[in-house]
Amino acid sequence: MILIDGKGTAASIRMELKDSVEGHVLLGRRAPGLAVILVGDDAASQVYVRNKEKACADVGIVSFPHRLPATVSQADLVTLIRNLNADDAVDGILLQLPLPAGLNSHACLEAIDPQKDVDGFHPVNVGRMSLGLPGFAPCTPAGVMELLRRYGLSVAGKKAVVVGRSNIVGKPLSVLLSRPGEMGNATVVLCHSATPNLAEECRQADFLFLAMGRPCCITGDMVKPGAVIVDIGINRTETGLTGDADFASVKDKVAAITPVPGGVGPMTIAMLLKNTVQSWQSRMQL
Ligand code: NDP
């Protein structure tokens, strides 16, 4: 069984990005910039934002923090986003979700310039991804695809089952897996809470992608022998972090699996950095 090392892979990607940024900065070019907007005082969001800012600093991306009170108006938040759109030092804009009640996250995300939308949530980028055009793909599905690519795990011609259809994980992942091309070409089944027989669908999967947010829900009897499991779920339990797969019961059945923690999680931040550097390269015409 191969334990897919997302932590190590993400570290390699960060090193590659750091080398690329350093090379240009040494030649006198400005460093990439990421504006990070955090509204309110949600504890989990504060931790995520701190981790993202630290990861930026490690690869030489300058982060521009914007901490706003939960009472900020929609108009003021959109004005800030428009100002960042116009700021030449900013290559990417990250709006940490969820927003406090009363703020319209769709409207705020749509205010971000698609060329600076390094989270890949703007409808223009969602559309471009669906059409197979260049643009930013959401970081978690992009991280999953990068992990598969670096491990030489091709889904082409295989049956891929994705469990979970959120706009940020399951749905875009199903699009990327089914796209034509070397790293796509899977036959994809997208499952959700209204899927009648989840266990039977999972048993058909050569590749099983779990994005439910239900701790240890997928057990060994639901998995085809020799399958690859990519466990995107991150669930906080009394015994610590766990994925959506019951690791102990599936591990002897699978050919490869991502652990939780240390699997897909670190790849998500690596893709945010990669998208930011990509935006910088394209804006600086490097
Ligand atoms: P959502 O809650 O938005 O979506 C969960 C999806 O799972 C929904 O489509 C839901 O179906 C489906 N679902 C829930 N329970 C079942 C069930 N019993 N059977 C079948 N389908 C089910 O979550 P997210 O997509 O935002 O996140 C999913 C998981 O991934 C979470 O654990 C989250 O923490 C983790 N995550 C990890 C990231 C990483 O970096 N590794 C990044 C983002 C998220 P329905 O639509 O019908 O309600």
mmCIF file of C-alpha atoms and ligand atoms in Angstrom:
data_model
loop_
_atom_site.group_PDB
_atom_site.id
_atom_site.type_symbol
_atom_site.label_atom_id
_atom_site.label_comp_id
_atom_site.label_asym_id
_atom_site.label_seq_id
_atom_site.Cartn_x
_atom_site.Cartn_y
_atom_site.Cartn_z
ATOM 1 C CA MET A 1 0.000 0.000 0.000
ATOM 2 C CA ILE A 2 1.316 3.444 -0.954
ATOM 3 C CA LEU A 3 0.769 6.192 1.582
ATOM 4 C CA ILE A 4 0.462 9.317 -0.554
ATOM 5 C CA ASP A 5 2.571 11.974 1.129
ATOM 6 C CA GLY A 6 0.804 15.284 0.597
ATOM 7 C CA LYS A 7 2.950 17.022 3.184
ATOM 8 C CA GLY A 8 6.197 16.103 1.428
ATOM 9 C CA THR A 9 4.773 16.833 -2.026
ATOM 10 C CA ALA A 10 3.532 20.234 -0.880
ATOM 11 C CA ALA A 11 6.985 20.976 0.578
ATOM 12 C CA SER A 12 8.576 20.171 -2.816
ATOM 13 C CA ILE A 13 6.133 22.479 -4.583
ATOM 14 C CA ARG A 14 6.879 25.254 -2.095
ATOM 15 C CA MET A 15 10.617 24.837 -2.735
ATOM 16 C CA GLU A 16 10.057 25.054 -6.503
ATOM 17 C CA LEU A 17 7.990 28.218 -6.060
ATOM 18 C CA LYS A 18 10.546 29.725 -3.683
ATOM 19 C CA ASP A 19 13.362 29.133 -6.209
ATOM 20 C CA SER A 20 11.347 30.716 -8.980
ATOM 21 C CA VAL A 21 10.398 33.773 -6.886
ATOM 22 C CA GLU A 22 13.916 34.232 -5.494
ATOM 23 C CA GLY A 23 15.454 34.124 -8.952
ATOM 24 C CA HIS A 24 13.363 37.055 -10.137
ATOM 25 C CA VAL A 25 13.610 39.058 -6.912
ATOM 26 C CA LEU A 26 17.412 38.795 -7.066
ATOM 27 C CA LEU A 27 17.186 40.404 -10.499
ATOM 28 C CA GLY A 28 15.364 43.360 -8.905
ATOM 29 C CA ARG A 29 11.774 42.470 -9.741
ATOM 30 C CA ARG A 30 9.049 42.973 -7.157
ATOM 31 C CA ALA A 31 7.902 39.935 -5.182
ATOM 32 C CA PRO A 32 4.436 38.412 -5.697
ATOM 33 C CA GLY A 33 1.723 39.871 -3.448
ATOM 34 C CA LEU A 34 -1.335 38.237 -1.922
ATOM 35 C CA ALA A 35 -4.024 40.295 -0.184
ATOM 36 C CA VAL A 36 -5.697 38.315 2.570
ATOM 37 C CA ILE A 37 -9.079 39.538 3.815
ATOM 38 C CA LEU A 38 -10.417 38.174 7.082
ATOM 39 C CA VAL A 39 -13.760 39.446 8.340
ATOM 40 C CA GLY A 40 -14.824 38.833 11.930
ATOM 41 C CA ASP A 41 -13.138 36.713 14.592
ATOM 42 C CA ASP A 42 -13.970 33.091 13.717
ATOM 43 C CA ALA A 43 -11.251 31.090 15.487
ATOM 44 C CA ALA A 44 -10.787 28.454 12.756
ATOM 45 C CA SER A 45 -10.569 31.130 10.035
ATOM 46 C CA GLN A 46 -7.927 32.991 12.040
ATOM 47 C CA VAL A 47 -5.799 29.828 12.174
ATOM 48 C CA TYR A 48 -6.249 29.153 8.422
ATOM 49 C CA VAL A 49 -5.312 32.735 7.555
ATOM 50 C CA ARG A 50 -2.234 32.679 9.803
ATOM 51 C CA ASN A 51 -1.101 29.426 8.159
ATOM 52 C CA LYS A 52 -1.614 30.864 4.691
ATOM 53 C CA GLU A 53 0.327 34.044 5.541
ATOM 54 C CA LYS A 54 3.184 32.016 7.001
ATOM 55 C CA ALA A 55 3.268 29.776 3.918
ATOM 56 C CA CYS A 56 3.407 32.911 1.738
ATOM 57 C CA ALA A 57 6.354 34.301 3.678
ATOM 58 C CA ASP A 58 8.212 30.973 3.345
ATOM 59 C CA VAL A 59 8.180 31.158 -0.465
ATOM 60 C CA GLY A 60 8.778 34.914 -0.721
ATOM 61 C CA ILE A 61 5.201 36.052 -1.392
ATOM 62 C CA VAL A 62 4.359 39.331 0.379
ATOM 63 C CA SER A 63 0.993 39.138 2.108
ATOM 64 C CA PHE A 64 -1.142 42.202 2.653
ATOM 65 C CA PRO A 65 -3.422 41.465 5.612
ATOM 66 C CA HIS A 66 -6.829 43.136 5.881
ATOM 67 C CA ARG A 67 -8.613 42.340 9.149
ATOM 68 C CA LEU A 68 -12.136 43.751 9.253
ATOM 69 C CA PRO A 69 -14.717 43.670 12.044
ATOM 70 C CA ALA A 70 -17.797 41.434 11.627
ATOM 71 C CA THR A 71 -19.839 44.644 11.528
ATOM 72 C CA VAL A 72 -18.251 45.835 8.242
ATOM 73 C CA SER A 73 -20.845 46.710 5.604
ATOM 74 C CA GLN A 74 -21.144 44.884 2.314
ATOM 75 C CA ALA A 75 -20.423 48.159 0.499
ATOM 76 C CA ASP A 76 -17.197 48.777 2.436
ATOM 77 C CA LEU A 77 -16.015 45.222 1.857
ATOM 78 C CA VAL A 78 -16.673 45.491 -1.878
ATOM 79 C CA THR A 79 -14.869 48.850 -1.960
ATOM 80 C CA LEU A 80 -11.823 47.243 -0.350
ATOM 81 C CA ILE A 81 -11.898 44.427 -2.938
ATOM 82 C CA ARG A 82 -12.138 46.964 -5.798
ATOM 83 C CA ASN A 83 -9.186 48.892 -4.395
ATOM 84 C CA LEU A 84 -7.158 45.673 -4.245
ATOM 85 C CA ASN A 85 -8.196 44.875 -7.832
ATOM 86 C CA ALA A 86 -6.629 48.192 -8.847
ATOM 87 C CA ASP A 87 -3.476 47.779 -6.718
ATOM 88 C CA ASP A 88 -0.530 46.771 -8.914
ATOM 89 C CA ALA A 89 1.381 45.208 -6.007
ATOM 90 C CA VAL A 90 -1.450 42.705 -5.444
ATOM 91 C CA ASP A 91 -1.413 39.603 -7.665
ATOM 92 C CA GLY A 92 -3.967 37.584 -5.732
ATOM 93 C CA ILE A 93 -6.930 38.327 -3.470
ATOM 94 C CA LEU A 94 -8.039 35.803 -0.892
ATOM 95 C CA LEU A 95 -11.345 36.350 0.855
ATOM 96 C CA GLN A 96 -11.474 33.935 3.770
ATOM 97 C CA LEU A 97 -14.843 32.172 3.959
ATOM 98 C CA PRO A 98 -17.277 31.814 5.603
ATOM 99 C CA LEU A 99 -18.195 35.481 5.983
ATOM 100 C CA PRO A 100 -20.163 36.575 9.050
ATOM 101 C CA ALA A 101 -23.966 36.580 8.749
ATOM 102 C CA GLY A 102 -25.331 39.545 6.833
ATOM 103 C CA LEU A 103 -22.568 39.619 4.205
ATOM 104 C CA ASN A 104 -23.185 38.187 0.742
ATOM 105 C CA SER A 105 -20.203 35.972 -0.092
ATOM 106 C CA HIS A 106 -21.291 35.409 -3.723
ATOM 107 C CA ALA A 107 -21.429 39.153 -4.380
ATOM 108 C CA CYS A 108 -18.047 39.680 -2.683
ATOM 109 C CA LEU A 109 -16.397 36.860 -4.641
ATOM 110 C CA GLU A 110 -17.823 38.272 -7.871
ATOM 111 C CA ALA A 111 -16.255 41.653 -7.050
ATOM 112 C CA ILE A 112 -12.773 40.099 -7.214
ATOM 113 C CA ASP A 113 -10.969 40.599 -10.531
ATOM 114 C CA PRO A 114 -10.976 37.066 -12.067
ATOM 115 C CA GLN A 115 -7.289 37.539 -12.900
ATOM 116 C CA LYS A 116 -6.553 37.938 -9.172
ATOM 117 C CA ASP A 117 -8.989 35.236 -8.041
ATOM 118 C CA VAL A 118 -6.324 32.793 -6.843
ATOM 119 C CA ASP A 119 -8.911 30.746 -4.907
ATOM 120 C CA GLY A 120 -10.671 29.996 -8.207
ATOM 121 C CA PHE A 121 -14.160 30.734 -6.856
ATOM 122 C CA HIS A 122 -15.179 33.522 -9.266
ATOM 123 C CA PRO A 123 -17.886 32.407 -11.738
ATOM 124 C CA VAL A 124 -15.585 33.373 -14.623
ATOM 125 C CA ASN A 125 -12.903 30.964 -13.399
ATOM 126 C CA VAL A 126 -15.472 28.252 -12.622
ATOM 127 C CA GLY A 127 -16.736 28.651 -16.194
ATOM 128 C CA ARG A 128 -13.242 28.650 -17.677
ATOM 129 C CA MET A 129 -12.380 25.478 -15.758
ATOM 130 C CA SER A 130 -15.577 23.802 -16.996
ATOM 131 C CA LEU A 131 -14.736 24.782 -20.560
ATOM 132 C CA GLY A 132 -11.130 23.572 -20.203
ATOM 133 C CA LEU A 133 -9.771 27.107 -20.697
ATOM 134 C CA PRO A 134 -6.799 28.543 -18.790
ATOM 135 C CA GLY A 135 -7.704 30.139 -15.458
ATOM 136 C CA PHE A 136 -7.535 29.394 -11.756
ATOM 137 C CA ALA A 137 -9.002 26.104 -10.538
ATOM 138 C CA PRO A 138 -10.103 25.915 -6.886
ATOM 139 C CA CYS A 139 -7.125 25.010 -4.705
ATOM 140 C CA THR A 140 -8.334 21.766 -3.103
ATOM 141 C CA PRO A 141 -9.368 19.985 -6.334
ATOM 142 C CA ALA A 142 -6.252 21.382 -8.046
ATOM 143 C CA GLY A 143 -4.163 19.986 -5.182
ATOM 144 C CA VAL A 144 -5.759 16.556 -5.601
ATOM 145 C CA MET A 145 -4.975 16.552 -9.335
ATOM 146 C CA GLU A 146 -1.380 17.655 -8.683
ATOM 147 C CA LEU A 147 -0.921 14.893 -6.117
ATOM 148 C CA LEU A 148 -2.175 12.283 -8.604
ATOM 149 C CA ARG A 149 0.105 13.698 -11.300
ATOM 150 C CA ARG A 150 3.200 13.664 -9.123
ATOM 151 C CA TYR A 151 2.495 10.093 -8.002
ATOM 152 C CA GLY A 152 1.871 8.963 -11.605
ATOM 153 C CA LEU A 153 -1.643 7.843 -10.684
ATOM 154 C CA SER A 154 -3.657 8.241 -13.873
ATOM 155 C CA VAL A 155 -7.444 8.177 -13.683
ATOM 156 C CA ALA A 156 -7.752 7.899 -17.487
ATOM 157 C CA GLY A 157 -10.159 5.144 -18.456
ATOM 158 C CA LYS A 158 -10.902 4.397 -14.785
ATOM 159 C CA LYS A 159 -14.064 4.745 -12.793
ATOM 160 C CA ALA A 160 -13.799 7.636 -10.352
ATOM 161 C CA VAL A 161 -16.383 8.093 -7.629
ATOM 162 C CA VAL A 162 -16.492 11.504 -5.925
ATOM 163 C CA VAL A 163 -18.521 11.676 -2.717
ATOM 164 C CA GLY A 164 -19.594 15.257 -1.989
ATOM 165 C CA ARG A 165 -20.781 17.920 -4.449
ATOM 166 C CA SER A 166 -19.823 21.226 -2.826
ATOM 167 C CA ASN A 167 -18.870 24.111 -5.094
ATOM 168 C CA ILE A 168 -15.364 24.276 -3.654
ATOM 169 C CA VAL A 169 -14.419 20.587 -3.560
ATOM 170 C CA GLY A 170 -16.566 17.762 -4.956
ATOM 171 C CA LYS A 171 -18.209 19.435 -7.947
ATOM 172 C CA PRO A 172 -15.073 21.072 -9.416
ATOM 173 C CA LEU A 173 -13.088 17.884 -8.744
ATOM 174 C CA SER A 174 -15.620 15.900 -10.796
ATOM 175 C CA VAL A 175 -15.102 18.385 -13.652
ATOM 176 C CA LEU A 176 -11.297 18.120 -13.551
ATOM 177 C CA LEU A 177 -11.354 14.302 -13.415
ATOM 178 C CA SER A 178 -13.706 14.016 -16.381
ATOM 179 C CA ARG A 179 -11.987 16.599 -18.602
ATOM 180 C CA PRO A 180 -10.314 15.306 -21.742
ATOM 181 C CA GLY A 181 -6.548 14.999 -21.398
ATOM 182 C CA GLU A 182 -3.776 13.001 -19.860
ATOM 183 C CA MET A 183 -4.709 13.665 -16.230
ATOM 184 C CA GLY A 184 -8.477 13.502 -16.824
ATOM 185 C CA ASN A 185 -10.515 11.081 -18.928
ATOM 186 C CA ALA A 186 -12.040 9.327 -15.929
ATOM 187 C CA THR A 187 -15.620 8.087 -15.965
ATOM 188 C CA VAL A 188 -16.999 10.021 -13.026
ATOM 189 C CA VAL A 189 -19.888 9.323 -10.671
ATOM 190 C CA LEU A 190 -20.725 12.226 -8.337
ATOM 191 C CA CYS A 191 -22.434 11.115 -5.122
ATOM 192 C CA HIS A 192 -24.186 13.192 -2.443
ATOM 193 C CA SER A 193 -26.621 12.814 0.418
ATOM 194 C CA ALA A 194 -29.469 11.852 -1.939
ATOM 195 C CA THR A 195 -27.491 8.994 -3.545
ATOM 196 C CA PRO A 196 -29.558 5.861 -2.784
ATOM 197 C CA ASN A 197 -26.802 3.265 -2.363
ATOM 198 C CA LEU A 198 -23.532 4.949 -1.533
ATOM 199 C CA ALA A 199 -21.773 1.721 -0.522
ATOM 200 C CA GLU A 200 -22.510 0.099 -3.885
ATOM 201 C CA GLU A 201 -21.299 3.185 -5.798
ATOM 202 C CA CYS A 202 -18.088 3.258 -3.749
ATOM 203 C CA ARG A 203 -17.436 -0.457 -4.363
ATOM 204 C CA GLN A 204 -17.352 0.246 -8.122
ATOM 205 C CA ALA A 205 -14.621 2.882 -7.785
ATOM 206 C CA ASP A 206 -11.078 2.431 -9.050
ATOM 207 C CA PHE A 207 -10.473 5.886 -7.567
ATOM 208 C CA LEU A 208 -12.526 7.027 -4.602
ATOM 209 C CA PHE A 209 -12.494 10.745 -3.707
ATOM 210 C CA LEU A 210 -14.067 11.522 -0.350
ATOM 211 C CA ALA A 211 -15.300 15.061 0.406
ATOM 212 C CA MET A 212 -18.226 14.581 2.755
ATOM 213 C CA GLY A 213 -17.017 15.827 6.106
ATOM 214 C CA ARG A 214 -18.281 12.637 7.825
ATOM 215 C CA PRO A 215 -15.612 11.058 10.039
ATOM 216 C CA CYS A 216 -14.662 7.432 9.253
ATOM 217 C CA CYS A 217 -17.849 6.974 7.201
ATOM 218 C CA ILE A 218 -16.290 4.871 4.417
ATOM 219 C CA THR A 219 -15.311 1.428 5.693
ATOM 220 C CA GLY A 220 -13.380 -1.494 4.172
ATOM 221 C CA ASP A 221 -16.530 -3.306 2.973
ATOM 222 C CA MET A 222 -17.352 -0.246 0.790
ATOM 223 C CA VAL A 223 -14.041 -0.314 -1.082
ATOM 224 C CA LYS A 224 -12.942 -2.277 -4.144
ATOM 225 C CA PRO A 225 -9.683 -4.198 -3.565
ATOM 226 C CA GLY A 226 -6.777 -2.300 -5.134
ATOM 227 C CA ALA A 227 -8.625 1.029 -5.252
ATOM 228 C CA VAL A 228 -6.957 4.402 -4.682
ATOM 229 C CA ILE A 229 -8.551 6.545 -1.972
ATOM 230 C CA VAL A 230 -8.037 10.294 -1.891
ATOM 231 C CA ASP A 231 -9.483 11.402 1.417
ATOM 232 C CA ILE A 232 -10.223 15.124 1.387
ATOM 233 C CA GLY A 233 -12.339 15.132 4.541
ATOM 234 C CA ILE A 234 -10.934 16.878 7.584
ATOM 235 C CA ASN A 235 -12.969 16.098 10.674
ATOM 236 C CA ARG A 236 -12.184 17.122 14.225
ATOM 237 C CA THR A 237 -13.036 14.274 16.617
ATOM 238 C CA GLU A 238 -12.243 13.539 20.248
ATOM 239 C CA THR A 239 -9.301 11.440 19.091
ATOM 240 C CA GLY A 240 -7.907 14.129 16.775
ATOM 241 C CA LEU A 241 -8.179 14.850 13.059
ATOM 242 C CA THR A 242 -9.630 12.136 10.861
ATOM 243 C CA GLY A 243 -10.710 11.789 7.258
ATOM 244 C CA ASP A 244 -13.952 10.475 5.788
ATOM 245 C CA ALA A 245 -12.412 6.999 5.381
ATOM 246 C CA ASP A 246 -12.064 4.612 8.297
ATOM 247 C CA PHE A 247 -8.318 4.355 7.748
ATOM 248 C CA ALA A 248 -7.804 1.212 9.858
ATOM 249 C CA SER A 249 -10.451 -0.751 7.993
ATOM 250 C CA VAL A 250 -9.577 0.358 4.432
ATOM 251 C CA LYS A 251 -5.777 0.431 4.549
ATOM 252 C CA ASP A 252 -5.206 -3.254 3.794
ATOM 253 C CA LYS A 253 -7.587 -3.183 0.829
ATOM 254 C CA VAL A 254 -6.306 -0.190 -1.092
ATOM 255 C CA ALA A 255 -3.380 0.248 -3.474
ATOM 256 C CA ALA A 256 -2.820 3.815 -2.279
ATOM 257 C CA ILE A 257 -4.381 6.285 0.139
ATOM 258 C CA THR A 258 -3.876 9.838 1.371
ATOM 259 C CA PRO A 259 -3.577 10.092 5.162
ATOM 260 C CA VAL A 260 -5.438 12.678 7.262
ATOM 261 C CA PRO A 261 -3.669 14.804 8.332
ATOM 262 C CA GLY A 262 -0.740 15.068 5.900
ATOM 263 C CA GLY A 263 -2.575 14.213 2.666
ATOM 264 C CA VAL A 264 -4.662 16.665 0.672
ATOM 265 C CA GLY A 265 -4.672 19.424 3.329
ATOM 266 C CA PRO A 266 -1.116 20.719 2.740
ATOM 267 C CA MET A 267 -1.668 20.556 -1.030
ATOM 268 C CA THR A 268 -4.498 23.078 -0.808
ATOM 269 C CA ILE A 269 -2.210 25.802 0.554
ATOM 270 C CA ALA A 270 0.528 24.841 -1.937
ATOM 271 C CA MET A 271 -1.950 25.409 -4.790
ATOM 272 C CA LEU A 272 -2.919 28.807 -3.383
ATOM 273 C CA LEU A 273 0.767 29.769 -3.470
ATOM 274 C CA LYS A 274 1.131 28.298 -6.967
ATOM 275 C CA ASN A 275 -1.867 30.250 -8.264
ATOM 276 C CA THR A 276 -0.492 33.453 -6.717
ATOM 277 C CA VAL A 277 2.921 32.944 -8.312
ATOM 278 C CA GLN A 278 1.217 32.106 -11.622
ATOM 279 C CA SER A 279 -0.796 35.343 -11.457
ATOM 280 C CA TRP A 280 2.366 37.298 -10.649
ATOM 281 C CA GLN A 281 4.269 35.699 -13.547
ATOM 282 C CA SER A 282 1.495 36.501 -15.959
ATOM 283 C CA ARG A 283 0.997 40.072 -14.706
ATOM 284 C CA MET A 284 4.778 40.704 -14.753
ATOM 285 C CA GLN A 285 5.053 38.918 -18.130
ATOM 286 C CA LEU A 286 7.829 36.673 -16.777
HETATM 287 P P1 NDP B 1 -19.837 20.535 2.353
HETATM 288 O O1 NDP B 1 -20.487 20.316 3.674
HETATM 289 O O2 NDP B 1 -20.045 21.816 1.633
HETATM 290 O O3 NDP B 1 -20.265 19.347 1.371
HETATM 291 C C1 NDP B 1 -20.353 18.037 1.797
HETATM 292 C C2 NDP B 1 -20.898 17.189 0.687
HETATM 293 O O4 NDP B 1 -20.953 15.841 1.138
HETATM 294 C C3 NDP B 1 -22.304 17.576 0.256
HETATM 295 O O5 NDP B 1 -22.399 17.538 -1.154
HETATM 296 C C4 NDP B 1 -23.188 16.504 0.885
HETATM 297 O O6 NDP B 1 -24.317 16.185 0.123
HETATM 298 C C5 NDP B 1 -22.250 15.313 0.902
HETATM 299 N N1 NDP B 1 -22.568 14.379 1.970
HETATM 300 C C6 NDP B 1 -22.632 14.620 3.295
HETATM 301 N N2 NDP B 1 -22.960 13.515 3.977
HETATM 302 C C7 NDP B 1 -23.109 12.537 3.058
HETATM 303 C C8 NDP B 1 -23.436 11.175 3.122
HETATM 304 N N3 NDP B 1 -23.669 10.569 4.299
HETATM 305 N N4 NDP B 1 -23.511 10.471 1.987
HETATM 306 C C9 NDP B 1 -23.267 11.053 0.788
HETATM 307 N N5 NDP B 1 -22.930 12.355 0.664
HETATM 308 C C10 NDP B 1 -22.846 13.082 1.781
HETATM 309 O O7 NDP B 1 -18.296 20.278 2.616
HETATM 310 P P2 NDP B 1 -16.980 20.723 1.800
HETATM 311 O O8 NDP B 1 -17.054 20.237 0.405
HETATM 312 O O9 NDP B 1 -16.672 22.140 2.049
HETATM 313 O O10 NDP B 1 -15.888 19.867 2.578
HETATM 314 C C11 NDP B 1 -15.946 18.464 2.608
HETATM 315 C C12 NDP B 1 -14.869 17.944 3.530
HETATM 316 O O11 NDP B 1 -13.598 18.310 3.000
HETATM 317 C C13 NDP B 1 -14.897 18.523 4.945
HETATM 318 O O12 NDP B 1 -14.454 17.541 5.861
HETATM 319 C C14 NDP B 1 -13.909 19.649 4.896
HETATM 320 O O13 NDP B 1 -13.339 19.925 6.155
HETATM 321 C C15 NDP B 1 -12.888 19.060 3.959
HETATM 322 N N6 NDP B 1 -12.102 20.055 3.250
HETATM 323 C C16 NDP B 1 -10.771 19.807 3.143
HETATM 324 C C17 NDP B 1 -9.974 20.671 2.485
HETATM 325 C C18 NDP B 1 -8.528 20.343 2.375
HETATM 326 O O14 NDP B 1 -7.739 21.227 2.182
HETATM 327 N N7 NDP B 1 -8.147 19.067 2.454
HETATM 328 C C19 NDP B 1 -10.474 21.922 1.900
HETATM 329 C C20 NDP B 1 -11.914 22.040 1.960
HETATM 330 C C21 NDP B 1 -12.690 21.135 2.639
HETATM 331 P P3 NDP B 1 -25.513 17.271 -0.168
HETATM 332 O O15 NDP B 1 -24.980 18.180 -1.213
HETATM 333 O O16 NDP B 1 -26.619 16.422 -0.666
HETATM 334 O O17 NDP B 1 -25.788 17.946 1.143
#
